[in-house]
Amino acid sequence: MLILNYMGQGSWIMTHIQQDNLLEQSSNPFFEILPGQWRFVGVILATLAAIIASQALISGAYTLVSEAINLKVVPRLRTFYPSDTRGQMYISTVNWILCIIGLLVVWSFRTSHNMEATYGLSITITMLMTTILLFEFIKKHGQLITAGVFLILFGSIEAVFLIASLGKFIHGGYATLIIMSAILAVMIIWFYGNKRREAISKQDDYLSLKNYRKQLINLSQDEKEPLFATNLVYIANMHQNYLLKRAIIYSLIGSKPKRAAVYWFVTVHESSDPYEKSYAVDMLGSSNLVHVIFNLGFKVEPQIHAYIKQIANDLIKQGVLAPQFLRYAIDKHGIVGDFKYVISNQYYTDLLNLPNVYTWDRFLIGGRLWLQSHTVAPSSFYGLEFSDVVEEFVPLFIENQKRKKLTQLFVKNTVKKNNKS
């Protein structure tokens, strides 16, 4: 139908090509090919088509951003699922960004005629990017010759379109480049900001919790250290061989040791089942180190505090954990103590203490830290708004550096101690 419509418009233009000022006198070939009594129907059809296209754009934007979050190339955003189908979603941040961009475009270009250059260039770039992605996909599956033929065939045609469209840049095509550059900048900063921080750090960014298990067990039983919390909880993905972020180990014992009766390490996995609520527990061969793996459906709100209390009750009743009797509590017969959640943040100013870091690396790492501070807070994302949450700052680069020792010049006016036998 679309091809027939375009052919009809082209036929009408060829028929009236001899008419002077054709484009100025005719509002649009799409409406001109319709008889006068049918133009109102054409307006309705065009309006419905615009609504459908806009909805496709919005849904496509949600899907692309969701996949980008899973690939860790954009910051985490709060996602709502109105139905039991995972593909149907709503991301409010993306919706408002589209709204703002749409208003700015309408305000800047005023008419659809002025937007033709922007639209044409954006379509051409989209076609070319799709060809490149398909080329990479085919090549990844071992069909290098097929991928090359595909790239040459379609890429050459689209490259001609791109060259022809570059003349539209000063007539509005720059808007496409501005929007594309902003999105690409966020993706580069978010992905490579973390990569460059790991590369600059001279030590591995992950440590195995097994290597610190005895220290935490002894710390829990050391009454000389003040009790920080009965249950101390860290929400962080624990990888194979119990690998945790170095910042978490530093928070536990690197700065001021945090003594607790039970240490909890929580990993949250999103399940394809919309309403799944299940968990698994690994005690790491101890009685006070608990690794909990949650499997939560994509429609389940991650109310971590409520879930952790339920798990603690279950483990105490099963004899896995010791009862935690409280002297002061609303429920006098409760067996679970207080919970404290620790969330680690980092300062951009740590970059200023490293003079050998390149300006580009400072920009990437600092940009990622800025994006982290302006996206969904972990306490809000995991339902900890009314829980005891401690936000602490840890060094951006945690490593043992050889520092130059100071040279002592003198010490004077000291008080001598009397040695009494």
Short mmCIF file of C-alpha atoms in Angstrom, two decimals:
data_model
loop_
_atom_site.label_atom_id
_atom_site.label_comp_id
_atom_site.label_asym_id
_atom_site.label_seq_id
_atom_site.Cartn_x
_atom_site.Cartn_y
_atom_site.Cartn_z
CA MET A 1 0.00 0.00 0.00
CA LEU A 2 2.83 2.39 0.85
CA ILE A 3 4.52 1.76 -2.52
CA LEU A 4 1.25 2.31 -4.39
CA ASN A 5 0.71 5.55 -2.50
CA TYR A 6 4.18 6.84 -3.38
CA MET A 7 3.70 5.81 -7.00
CA GLY A 8 0.38 7.67 -7.07
CA GLN A 9 2.00 10.83 -5.71
CA GLY A 10 4.79 10.56 -8.25
CA SER A 11 2.31 10.08 -11.07
CA TRP A 12 0.37 13.18 -9.98
CA ILE A 13 3.57 15.28 -9.89
CA MET A 14 4.59 14.06 -13.37
CA THR A 15 1.13 14.93 -14.72
CA HIS A 16 1.27 18.49 -13.31
CA ILE A 17 4.97 19.08 -13.90
CA GLN A 18 4.25 21.86 -16.42
CA GLN A 19 2.30 23.85 -13.85
CA ASP A 20 4.16 26.94 -12.57
CA ASN A 21 5.08 27.05 -8.86
CA LEU A 22 3.70 23.56 -8.38
CA LEU A 23 5.16 23.00 -4.93
CA GLU A 24 4.06 26.39 -3.67
CA GLN A 25 0.47 26.07 -4.91
CA SER A 26 -0.04 22.46 -3.79
CA SER A 27 -0.12 21.75 -0.11
CA ASN A 28 0.84 18.09 -0.35
CA PRO A 29 0.70 15.54 -3.20
CA PHE A 30 -0.79 13.00 -0.77
CA PHE A 31 -3.95 15.10 -0.38
CA GLU A 32 -3.94 16.41 -3.96
CA ILE A 33 -4.38 12.93 -5.48
CA LEU A 34 -7.60 12.49 -3.50
CA PRO A 35 -10.92 13.80 -4.81
CA GLY A 36 -12.24 16.80 -2.93
CA GLN A 37 -14.94 14.86 -1.05
CA TRP A 38 -12.37 12.27 0.12
CA ARG A 39 -9.76 14.64 1.50
CA PHE A 40 -11.36 14.69 4.95
CA VAL A 41 -11.00 10.89 5.05
CA GLY A 42 -7.37 11.29 3.98
CA VAL A 43 -6.74 13.69 6.88
CA ILE A 44 -8.22 11.16 9.34
CA LEU A 45 -6.09 8.34 7.88
CA ALA A 46 -2.95 10.48 8.00
CA THR A 47 -3.65 11.40 11.64
CA LEU A 48 -4.18 7.76 12.63
CA ALA A 49 -0.99 6.79 10.79
CA ALA A 50 0.94 9.48 12.70
CA ILE A 51 -0.44 8.21 16.03
CA ILE A 52 0.48 4.61 15.20
CA ALA A 53 3.97 5.66 14.09
CA SER A 54 4.51 7.67 17.27
CA GLN A 55 3.42 4.74 19.44
CA ALA A 56 5.81 2.49 17.53
CA LEU A 57 8.59 5.00 18.17
CA ILE A 58 7.82 5.18 21.90
CA SER A 59 7.58 1.38 22.29
CA GLY A 60 10.76 0.92 20.30
CA ALA A 61 12.58 3.45 22.47
CA TYR A 62 11.51 1.58 25.64
CA THR A 63 12.72 -1.73 24.20
CA LEU A 64 16.07 -0.33 23.05
CA VAL A 65 16.75 1.37 26.39
CA SER A 66 15.78 -1.81 28.29
CA GLU A 67 18.24 -3.85 26.24
CA ALA A 68 20.90 -1.16 26.68
CA ILE A 69 20.43 -1.36 30.47
CA ASN A 70 20.91 -5.14 30.35
CA LEU A 71 24.10 -4.61 28.30
CA LYS A 72 25.24 -2.03 30.90
CA VAL A 73 25.76 0.75 28.37
CA VAL A 74 23.22 3.14 29.93
CA PRO A 75 22.38 3.83 33.60
CA ARG A 76 19.74 1.82 35.41
CA LEU A 77 16.25 3.29 35.09
CA ARG A 78 13.02 2.36 36.82
CA THR A 79 10.92 0.18 34.51
CA PHE A 80 7.22 -0.63 34.90
CA TYR A 81 5.48 -3.58 33.25
CA PRO A 82 1.74 -2.97 32.73
CA SER A 83 1.06 -6.57 31.65
CA ASP A 84 2.46 -10.06 32.16
CA THR A 85 4.39 -9.78 28.90
CA ARG A 86 7.96 -8.69 29.44
CA GLY A 87 8.14 -6.90 26.11
CA GLN A 88 5.43 -4.43 27.16
CA MET A 89 7.02 -1.86 29.43
CA TYR A 90 6.99 1.79 30.45
CA ILE A 91 10.08 3.83 31.34
CA SER A 92 9.02 7.24 32.60
CA THR A 93 12.45 8.84 32.13
CA VAL A 94 12.53 7.87 28.45
CA ASN A 95 8.93 9.07 28.01
CA TRP A 96 9.74 12.53 29.39
CA ILE A 97 12.92 12.80 27.32
CA LEU A 98 10.92 12.02 24.16
CA CYS A 99 8.32 14.58 25.21
CA ILE A 100 10.93 17.32 25.74
CA ILE A 101 12.72 16.54 22.47
CA GLY A 102 9.40 16.52 20.59
CA LEU A 103 8.40 19.91 22.02
CA LEU A 104 11.81 21.40 21.19
CA VAL A 105 11.65 20.08 17.61
CA VAL A 106 8.14 21.48 17.05
CA TRP A 107 9.10 24.81 18.60
CA SER A 108 12.30 25.05 16.52
CA PHE A 109 11.05 23.93 13.09
CA ARG A 110 7.43 25.16 13.30
CA THR A 111 6.22 23.24 10.20
CA SER A 112 6.66 19.73 8.87
CA HIS A 113 8.20 21.16 5.68
CA ASN A 114 11.10 22.56 7.74
CA MET A 115 11.66 19.13 9.31
CA GLU A 116 12.22 17.33 6.01
CA ALA A 117 16.00 17.68 6.17
CA THR A 118 16.16 16.33 9.72
CA TYR A 119 13.87 13.44 8.93
CA GLY A 120 15.70 12.49 5.72
CA LEU A 121 19.14 12.49 7.33
CA SER A 122 17.95 10.51 10.35
CA ILE A 123 16.34 7.84 8.15
CA THR A 124 19.52 7.51 6.07
CA ILE A 125 21.73 7.16 9.15
CA THR A 126 19.33 4.58 10.62
CA MET A 127 19.49 2.51 7.45
CA LEU A 128 23.29 2.64 7.40
CA MET A 129 23.59 1.71 11.09
CA THR A 130 21.21 -1.23 10.58
CA THR A 131 23.37 -2.49 7.73
CA ILE A 132 26.52 -2.26 9.85
CA LEU A 133 24.89 -4.10 12.76
CA LEU A 134 23.62 -6.86 10.47
CA PHE A 135 27.11 -7.12 8.97
CA GLU A 136 28.60 -7.63 12.45
CA PHE A 137 25.88 -10.16 13.32
CA ILE A 138 26.48 -12.23 10.17
CA LYS A 139 30.26 -12.05 10.61
CA LYS A 140 29.95 -13.18 14.23
CA HIS A 141 28.26 -16.38 13.03
CA GLY A 142 31.25 -17.26 10.87
CA GLN A 143 29.86 -16.24 7.48
CA LEU A 144 32.51 -13.67 6.60
CA ILE A 145 32.02 -13.79 2.81
CA THR A 146 28.24 -13.43 3.10
CA ALA A 147 28.71 -10.55 5.54
CA GLY A 148 31.11 -8.80 3.17
CA VAL A 149 28.78 -9.15 0.17
CA PHE A 150 25.87 -7.87 2.25
CA LEU A 151 27.86 -4.85 3.45
CA ILE A 152 29.11 -3.93 -0.04
CA LEU A 153 25.69 -4.36 -1.66
CA PHE A 154 23.55 -2.42 0.80
CA GLY A 155 26.27 -0.23 2.30
CA SER A 156 27.22 1.27 -1.07
CA ILE A 157 23.61 2.19 -1.85
CA GLU A 158 23.04 3.72 1.58
CA ALA A 159 26.38 5.54 1.44
CA VAL A 160 25.16 7.28 -1.73
CA PHE A 161 21.97 8.28 0.09
CA LEU A 162 24.05 9.57 3.01
CA ILE A 163 26.31 11.66 0.77
CA ALA A 164 23.25 13.10 -0.96
CA SER A 165 21.66 13.89 2.43
CA LEU A 166 24.70 15.69 3.83
CA GLY A 167 23.64 18.79 1.97
CA LYS A 168 20.61 18.90 4.26
CA PHE A 169 22.80 19.32 7.33
CA ILE A 170 22.64 23.12 7.47
CA HIS A 171 18.91 23.05 6.70
CA GLY A 172 17.99 21.12 9.86
CA GLY A 173 20.00 17.94 9.62
CA TYR A 174 22.12 19.18 12.51
CA ALA A 175 19.25 18.35 14.89
CA THR A 176 19.69 14.67 14.08
CA LEU A 177 23.40 14.87 14.84
CA ILE A 178 22.83 16.71 18.12
CA ILE A 179 20.32 14.13 19.42
CA MET A 180 22.47 11.22 18.23
CA SER A 181 25.62 12.71 19.83
CA ALA A 182 23.87 13.21 23.19
CA ILE A 183 22.68 9.58 23.33
CA LEU A 184 26.05 8.27 22.18
CA ALA A 185 27.86 10.40 24.78
CA VAL A 186 25.81 8.90 27.62
CA MET A 187 26.55 5.37 26.39
CA ILE A 188 30.29 6.02 26.00
CA ILE A 189 30.62 7.71 29.39
CA TRP A 190 28.65 5.02 31.23
CA PHE A 191 30.42 2.04 29.66
CA TYR A 192 33.99 3.27 29.26
CA GLY A 193 33.97 5.31 32.48
CA ASN A 194 33.94 2.09 34.49
CA LYS A 195 36.37 0.37 32.10
CA ARG A 196 38.92 3.17 32.42
CA ARG A 197 38.61 3.21 36.21
CA GLU A 198 39.34 -0.52 36.31
CA ALA A 199 42.26 -0.08 33.93
CA ILE A 200 43.81 2.75 35.97
CA SER A 201 43.46 0.82 39.21
CA LYS A 202 46.61 -1.26 39.66
CA GLN A 203 44.76 -4.00 41.50
CA ASP A 204 41.87 -6.28 40.63
CA ASP A 205 38.51 -4.61 41.19
CA TYR A 206 37.07 -7.81 42.72
CA LEU A 207 38.10 -9.79 45.79
CA SER A 208 36.95 -13.22 46.96
CA LEU A 209 34.91 -13.16 50.14
CA LYS A 210 36.34 -16.59 51.04
CA ASN A 211 39.72 -14.97 51.70
CA TYR A 212 38.17 -12.74 54.38
CA ARG A 213 35.75 -15.25 55.88
CA LYS A 214 37.81 -15.93 59.02
CA GLN A 215 38.38 -12.23 59.64
CA LEU A 216 34.64 -11.52 59.51
CA ILE A 217 33.84 -14.46 61.78
CA ASN A 218 36.43 -13.26 64.33
CA LEU A 219 35.24 -9.65 64.00
CA SER A 220 31.68 -10.75 64.73
CA GLN A 221 32.82 -12.35 67.99
CA ASP A 222 35.23 -9.59 69.04
CA GLU A 223 33.48 -7.77 71.88
CA LYS A 224 36.22 -5.14 71.99
CA GLU A 225 34.78 -3.68 68.80
CA PRO A 226 31.49 -1.76 69.15
CA LEU A 227 28.46 -3.43 67.59
CA PHE A 228 27.63 -1.62 64.35
CA ALA A 229 24.41 -3.57 63.69
CA THR A 230 22.85 -6.90 64.52
CA ASN A 231 22.36 -7.63 60.82
CA LEU A 232 24.55 -5.80 58.32
CA VAL A 233 23.36 -6.01 54.70
CA TYR A 234 25.18 -5.29 51.45
CA ILE A 235 23.24 -5.46 48.16
CA ALA A 236 25.77 -6.42 45.49
CA ASN A 237 26.07 -9.06 42.81
CA MET A 238 28.38 -11.82 44.01
CA HIS A 239 30.12 -13.52 41.11
CA GLN A 240 31.66 -16.96 40.76
CA ASN A 241 34.11 -17.96 43.50
CA TYR A 242 32.38 -15.44 45.83
CA LEU A 243 33.89 -12.41 44.11
CA LEU A 244 32.72 -9.05 45.46
CA LYS A 245 33.56 -5.48 44.63
CA ARG A 246 36.71 -4.34 46.43
CA ALA A 247 34.74 -1.36 47.80
CA ILE A 248 32.54 -3.73 49.85
CA ILE A 249 35.52 -5.47 51.48
CA TYR A 250 37.02 -2.07 52.15
CA SER A 251 33.76 -0.93 53.78
CA LEU A 252 33.71 -4.01 56.03
CA ILE A 253 37.28 -4.10 57.32
CA GLY A 254 39.37 -1.67 55.28
CA SER A 255 38.57 1.58 57.05
CA LYS A 256 36.78 1.14 60.38
CA PRO A 257 35.76 -2.48 61.01
CA LYS A 258 32.00 -2.96 61.13
CA ARG A 259 31.08 -5.57 63.69
CA ALA A 260 27.75 -7.34 63.25
CA ALA A 261 26.14 -10.52 64.50
CA VAL A 262 25.28 -11.59 60.93
CA TYR A 263 26.65 -10.34 57.62
CA TRP A 264 24.26 -10.49 54.66
CA PHE A 265 25.29 -10.29 51.00
CA VAL A 266 22.33 -9.99 48.65
CA THR A 267 22.27 -10.76 44.92
CA VAL A 268 19.10 -9.96 42.96
CA HIS A 269 18.29 -11.73 39.68
CA GLU A 270 15.34 -10.75 37.52
CA SER A 271 13.26 -13.73 36.41
CA SER A 272 11.31 -14.09 33.16
CA ASP A 273 8.36 -15.37 35.23
CA PRO A 274 6.46 -12.15 36.05
CA TYR A 275 5.45 -13.17 39.58
CA GLU A 276 8.28 -15.44 40.75
CA LYS A 277 9.46 -14.94 44.34
CA SER A 278 12.14 -17.45 45.30
CA TYR A 279 15.51 -17.40 47.00
CA ALA A 280 18.54 -19.56 47.72
CA VAL A 281 20.93 -19.29 50.66
CA ASP A 282 24.67 -20.01 50.88
CA MET A 283 26.13 -19.88 54.40
CA LEU A 284 29.77 -20.04 53.18
CA GLY A 285 30.54 -22.73 55.77
CA SER A 286 29.78 -20.38 58.67
CA SER A 287 27.00 -19.48 61.05
CA ASN A 288 26.97 -15.72 60.44
CA LEU A 289 27.87 -15.12 56.78
CA VAL A 290 24.80 -15.34 54.56
CA HIS A 291 24.69 -15.01 50.78
CA VAL A 292 21.11 -14.69 49.56
CA ILE A 293 20.24 -15.02 45.87
CA PHE A 294 16.81 -13.61 45.01
CA ASN A 295 14.92 -14.66 41.88
CA LEU A 296 12.24 -12.02 41.47
CA GLY A 297 9.81 -11.71 38.57
CA PHE A 298 9.94 -8.57 36.48
CA LYS A 299 6.57 -7.44 37.87
CA VAL A 300 7.60 -7.96 41.50
CA GLU A 301 8.65 -4.88 43.45
CA PRO A 302 12.05 -5.62 45.09
CA GLN A 303 11.05 -4.99 48.73
CA ILE A 304 14.37 -6.30 49.99
CA HIS A 305 13.91 -5.36 53.64
CA ALA A 306 10.67 -7.34 54.00
CA TYR A 307 12.16 -10.32 52.17
CA ILE A 308 15.35 -10.34 54.28
CA LYS A 309 13.36 -10.33 57.52
CA GLN A 310 11.32 -13.30 56.31
CA ILE A 311 14.48 -15.21 55.37
CA ALA A 312 16.05 -14.42 58.75
CA ASN A 313 12.95 -15.78 60.52
CA ASP A 314 13.03 -18.94 58.41
CA LEU A 315 16.76 -19.56 59.01
CA ILE A 316 16.41 -19.02 62.77
CA LYS A 317 13.47 -21.43 62.97
CA GLN A 318 15.49 -23.96 60.96
CA GLY A 319 18.41 -23.63 63.36
CA VAL A 320 20.76 -22.23 60.74
CA LEU A 321 21.07 -18.87 62.49
CA ALA A 322 21.09 -18.19 66.22
CA PRO A 323 18.07 -16.34 67.68
CA GLN A 324 18.55 -12.59 68.04
CA PHE A 325 16.76 -11.60 71.21
CA LEU A 326 16.07 -7.89 71.64
CA ARG A 327 15.83 -6.04 74.93
CA TYR A 328 13.62 -3.32 73.48
CA ALA A 329 11.15 -4.05 70.69
CA ILE A 330 7.48 -3.66 69.78
CA ASP A 331 7.21 -7.42 69.39
CA LYS A 332 8.50 -8.85 72.66
CA HIS A 333 8.53 -12.35 71.22
CA GLY A 334 10.53 -11.41 68.12
CA ILE A 335 13.64 -13.43 67.29
CA VAL A 336 15.13 -11.17 64.61
CA GLY A 337 17.24 -8.13 65.45
CA ASP A 338 17.76 -4.85 63.66
CA PHE A 339 18.96 -4.49 60.07
CA LYS A 340 21.30 -1.89 58.66
CA TYR A 341 22.00 -1.46 54.94
CA VAL A 342 25.26 0.00 53.65
CA ILE A 343 25.44 1.72 50.25
CA SER A 344 28.84 2.82 49.00
CA ASN A 345 29.38 5.98 46.95
CA GLN A 346 32.49 7.51 45.45
CA TYR A 347 33.89 11.03 45.14
CA TYR A 348 34.99 12.67 41.90
CA THR A 349 37.61 14.61 43.91
CA ASP A 350 39.65 11.39 44.21
CA LEU A 351 40.64 11.93 40.57
CA LEU A 352 42.38 15.17 41.53
CA ASN A 353 44.80 13.22 43.72
CA LEU A 354 46.11 11.30 40.71
CA PRO A 355 48.13 13.70 38.55
CA ASN A 356 49.06 11.00 36.02
CA VAL A 357 45.46 10.40 34.89
CA TYR A 358 44.74 11.70 31.40
CA THR A 359 42.11 14.42 30.91
CA TRP A 360 39.98 12.10 28.79
CA ASP A 361 39.98 9.48 31.55
CA ARG A 362 38.99 12.10 34.11
CA PHE A 363 36.10 13.12 31.88
CA LEU A 364 34.86 9.54 31.42
CA ILE A 365 35.16 8.52 35.08
CA GLY A 366 33.78 11.81 36.39
CA GLY A 367 30.92 11.68 33.90
CA ARG A 368 29.95 8.20 35.05
CA LEU A 369 29.97 9.29 38.70
CA TRP A 370 27.75 12.24 37.78
CA LEU A 371 25.30 9.98 35.95
CA GLN A 372 25.22 7.61 38.95
CA SER A 373 24.26 10.47 41.25
CA HIS A 374 21.41 11.57 38.96
CA THR A 375 19.74 8.22 38.28
CA VAL A 376 17.67 5.89 40.47
CA ALA A 377 19.16 5.65 43.97
CA PRO A 378 19.78 2.07 45.18
CA SER A 379 17.77 2.70 48.36
CA SER A 380 14.73 3.66 46.27
CA PHE A 381 15.23 0.93 43.67
CA TYR A 382 15.34 -1.85 46.29
CA GLY A 383 12.51 -0.50 48.47
CA LEU A 384 14.64 0.70 51.39
CA GLU A 385 13.08 4.14 51.82
CA PHE A 386 11.94 3.40 55.40
CA SER A 387 14.90 1.22 56.40
CA ASP A 388 18.10 2.08 58.24
CA VAL A 389 20.40 2.91 55.32
CA VAL A 390 23.95 4.19 55.71
CA GLU A 391 25.48 5.90 52.70
CA GLU A 392 29.23 6.03 52.96
CA PHE A 393 31.97 7.24 50.65
CA VAL A 394 34.82 4.94 49.72
CA PRO A 395 37.96 5.84 47.74
CA LEU A 396 37.65 5.71 43.99
CA PHE A 397 40.91 3.77 43.76
CA ILE A 398 41.51 1.38 46.65
CA GLU A 399 45.11 0.23 46.47
CA ASN A 400 48.23 -0.01 48.55
CA GLN A 401 50.53 2.66 47.19
CA LYS A 402 54.08 3.25 48.32
CA ARG A 403 54.10 6.67 49.89
CA LYS A 404 57.19 8.75 50.48
CA LYS A 405 58.09 8.87 54.15
CA LEU A 406 58.49 12.20 55.88
CA THR A 407 61.83 13.15 57.40
CA GLN A 408 61.60 14.15 61.05
CA LEU A 409 63.58 17.28 61.86
CA PHE A 410 63.17 17.45 65.64
CA VAL A 411 60.78 17.00 68.58
CA LYS A 412 61.06 19.49 71.42
CA ASN A 413 59.41 20.47 74.69
CA THR A 414 58.43 16.93 75.53
CA VAL A 415 57.50 15.73 79.01
CA LYS A 416 59.83 13.12 80.45
CA LYS A 417 58.24 10.10 82.09
CA ASN A 418 59.46 9.12 85.53
CA ASN A 419 60.34 5.46 85.76
CA LYS A 420 59.28 4.20 89.18
CA SER A 421 60.65 0.90 90.26
#
